PDB file of C-alpha atoms in Angstrom:
ATOM      1  CA  MET A  21      -6.842  -5.596   3.081  1.00 48.00           C
ATOM      2  CA  PRO A  22     -10.385  -5.098   4.380  1.00 58.00           C
ATOM      3  CA  ARG A  23     -10.808  -2.100   6.716  1.00 62.00           C
ATOM      4  CA  VAL A  24     -11.932  -4.174   9.751  1.00 63.00           C
ATOM      5  CA  SER A  25      -8.950  -6.524   9.412  1.00 65.00           C
ATOM      6  CA  ARG A  26      -6.577  -3.540   9.240  1.00 62.00           C
ATOM      7  CA  LYS A  27      -8.073  -1.951  12.341  1.00 68.00           C
ATOM      8  CA  LEU A  28      -7.839  -5.265  14.173  1.00 63.00           C
ATOM      9  CA  ARG A  29      -4.117  -5.614  13.243  1.00 62.00           C
ATOM     10  CA  LYS A  30      -3.433  -2.029  14.338  1.00 65.00           C
ATOM     11  CA  TRP A  31      -5.213  -2.609  17.661  1.00 62.00           C
ATOM     12  CA  THR A  32      -3.337  -5.889  18.190  1.00 60.00           C
ATOM     13  CA  ALA A  33       0.016  -4.198  17.497  1.00 59.00           C
ATOM     14  CA  ALA A  34      -0.798  -1.468  20.008  1.00 63.00           C
ATOM     15  CA  ILE A  35      -1.938  -3.926  22.718  1.00 66.00           C
ATOM     16  CA  LEU A  36       1.021  -6.326  22.289  1.00 61.00           C
ATOM     17  CA  ASP A  37       3.468  -3.448  21.741  1.00 60.00           C
ATOM     18  CA  LEU A  38       4.543  -4.800  18.312  1.00 53.00           C
ATOM     19  CA  PRO A  39       6.160  -2.616  15.686  1.00 54.00           C
ATOM     20  CA  GLN A  40       3.503  -1.505  13.170  1.00 55.00           C
ATOM     21  CA  ASP A  41       5.610  -2.484  10.164  1.00 52.00           C
ATOM     22  CA  VAL A  42       5.394  -6.108  11.339  1.00 51.00           C
ATOM     23  CA  ALA A  43       1.727  -6.139  12.288  1.00 50.00           C
ATOM     24  CA  LEU A  44       0.522  -4.105   9.303  1.00 54.00           C
ATOM     25  CA  ASP A  45       2.938  -5.477   6.649  1.00 68.00           C
ATOM     26  CA  LEU A  46       4.430  -2.072   6.003  1.00 79.00           C
ATOM     27  CA  PRO A  47       7.865  -1.575   4.349  1.00 86.00           C
ATOM     28  CA  ARG A  48      10.827  -0.852   6.658  1.00 89.00           C
ATOM     29  CA  VAL A  49      13.513   1.193   5.035  1.00 92.00           C
ATOM     30  CA  THR A  50      16.976   1.674   6.542  1.00 94.00           C
ATOM     31  CA  MET A  51      19.483   3.924   4.826  1.00 96.00           C
ATOM     32  CA  ILE A  52      23.079   4.490   5.932  1.00 96.00           C
ATOM     33  CA  GLY A  53      24.714   7.668   4.720  1.00 94.00           C
ATOM     34  CA  GLY A  54      23.233   7.649   1.242  1.00 94.00           C
ATOM     35  CA  ILE A  55      25.398   4.644   0.246  1.00 97.00           C
ATOM     36  CA  GLN A  56      23.468   1.640   1.657  1.00 97.00           C
ATOM     37  CA  LEU A  57      19.774   0.886   1.658  1.00 97.00           C
ATOM     38  CA  THR A  58      17.866  -2.032   3.125  1.00 96.00           C
ATOM     39  CA  VAL A  59      14.156  -2.508   2.337  1.00 95.00           C
ATOM     40  CA  GLU A  60      12.142  -5.122   4.254  1.00 92.00           C
ATOM     41  CA  ASN A  61       8.635  -6.364   3.468  1.00 88.00           C
ATOM     42  CA  HIS A  62       8.833  -5.846  -0.310  1.00 91.00           C
ATOM     43  CA  ARG A  63       6.864  -8.050  -2.760  1.00 91.00           C
ATOM     44  CA  GLY A  64       9.453  -8.338  -5.502  1.00 92.00           C
ATOM     45  CA  VAL A  65      11.673  -6.397  -7.894  1.00 95.00           C
ATOM     46  CA  ILE A  66       9.777  -4.760 -10.729  1.00 95.00           C
ATOM     47  CA  HIS A  67      12.784  -3.073 -12.396  1.00 97.00           C
ATOM     48  CA  PHE A  68      16.492  -2.734 -11.741  1.00 97.00           C
ATOM     49  CA  SER A  69      19.252  -0.718 -13.415  1.00 97.00           C
ATOM     50  CA  PRO A  70      22.341   1.055 -12.034  1.00 98.00           C
ATOM     51  CA  GLU A  71      20.220   4.217 -11.802  1.00 98.00           C
ATOM     52  CA  SER A  72      16.876   2.875 -10.569  1.00 97.00           C
ATOM     53  CA  LEU A  73      15.270   0.124  -8.472  1.00 97.00           C
ATOM     54  CA  ARG A  74      11.504  -0.355  -8.326  1.00 97.00           C
ATOM     55  CA  LEU A  75      10.036  -2.671  -5.748  1.00 96.00           C
ATOM     56  CA  ALA A  76       6.474  -3.924  -5.430  1.00 94.00           C
ATOM     57  CA  MET A  77       4.881  -3.207  -2.045  1.00 90.00           C
ATOM     58  CA  GLU A  78       1.681  -4.344  -0.395  1.00 85.00           C
ATOM     59  CA  ARG A  79       0.076  -0.984  -1.255  1.00 85.00           C
ATOM     60  CA  GLY A  80       1.978   0.216  -4.310  1.00 91.00           C
ATOM     61  CA  GLU A  81       5.606   0.619  -5.369  1.00 94.00           C
ATOM     62  CA  MET A  82       8.849   2.066  -3.987  1.00 95.00           C
ATOM     63  CA  GLU A  83      11.338   3.646  -6.312  1.00 97.00           C
ATOM     64  CA  VAL A  84      15.008   4.096  -5.392  1.00 97.00           C
ATOM     65  CA  SER A  85      17.011   6.441  -7.639  1.00 98.00           C
ATOM     66  CA  GLY A  86      20.765   6.744  -7.649  1.00 97.00           C
ATOM     67  CA  GLU A  87      24.073   6.118  -9.406  1.00 98.00           C
ATOM     68  CA  GLY A  88      26.011   2.871  -9.564  1.00 98.00           C
ATOM     69  CA  LEU A  89      23.328   0.938  -7.729  1.00 98.00           C
ATOM     70  CA  VAL A  90      24.117  -2.743  -7.036  1.00 98.00           C
ATOM     71  CA  ILE A  91      21.866  -5.281  -5.359  1.00 97.00           C
ATOM     72  CA  ARG A  92      24.207  -6.919  -2.790  1.00 96.00           C
ATOM     73  CA  ASN A  93      21.647  -9.294  -1.310  1.00 96.00           C
ATOM     74  CA  ILE A  94      18.053 -10.146  -2.047  1.00 95.00           C
ATOM     75  CA  GLY A  95      15.652 -12.420  -0.224  1.00 91.00           C
ATOM     76  CA  ALA A  96      11.960 -13.172  -0.272  1.00 86.00           C
ATOM     77  CA  GLU A  97      11.144 -10.031   1.771  1.00 85.00           C
ATOM     78  CA  GLU A  98      14.376  -8.088   2.016  1.00 93.00           C
ATOM     79  CA  VAL A  99      16.722  -6.382  -0.453  1.00 96.00           C
ATOM     80  CA  PHE A 100      20.071  -4.740   0.292  1.00 97.00           C
ATOM     81  CA  VAL A 101      21.368  -2.105  -2.187  1.00 97.00           C
ATOM     82  CA  GLU A 102      24.682  -0.218  -2.375  1.00 98.00           C
ATOM     83  CA  GLY A 103      25.645   2.747  -4.481  1.00 98.00           C
ATOM     84  CA  ARG A 104      24.996   6.496  -4.423  1.00 98.00           C
ATOM     85  CA  ILE A 105      21.371   6.750  -3.288  1.00 97.00           C
ATOM     86  CA  LEU A 106      19.782   9.983  -4.434  1.00 97.00           C
ATOM     87  CA  GLY A 107      16.148   9.442  -3.528  1.00 95.00           C
ATOM     88  CA  VAL A 108      13.438   7.086  -2.318  1.00 95.00           C
ATOM     89  CA  THR A 109       9.892   7.600  -3.505  1.00 95.00           C
ATOM     90  CA  LEU A 110       6.643   5.795  -2.608  1.00 91.00           C
ATOM     91  CA  HIS A 111       3.996   5.443  -5.264  1.00 92.00           C
ATOM     92  CA  PRO A 112       0.570   4.360  -3.786  1.00 88.00           C
ATOM     93  CA  LYS A 113      -1.534   1.833  -5.729  1.00 84.00           C
ATOM     94  CA  GLY A 114      -3.457   3.445  -8.493  1.00 72.00           C
ATOM     95  CA  LYS A 115      -0.818   6.144  -9.116  1.00 62.00           C
ATOM     96  CA  PRO A 116       1.771   4.899 -11.619  1.00 56.00           C
ATOM     97  CA  ALA A 117       5.497   5.331 -10.957  1.00 55.00           C
ATOM     98  CA  GLY A 118       7.402   7.858 -13.025  1.00 57.00           C
TER      99      GLY A 118
END
């Protein structure tokens, strides 16, 4: 995203009191007790196994590590995962995951 456009979106979010994740297309991650995880604003599943989930993001990738991971629900911009969640790591563009 061009720098001017990003600044304009940030300014608009501040003026209109909008959450920055909505205005700037940032991921929103909600975890409940290390057993449920919801990720909004993803760009697709890159890899999935019972130990790992990698999601494409606007500016890189997100990796979820765990045990017994199961995708319970997946939509165009939201994924809901259950299992024993051990970690969540962001990998910016240009820096490969794992």
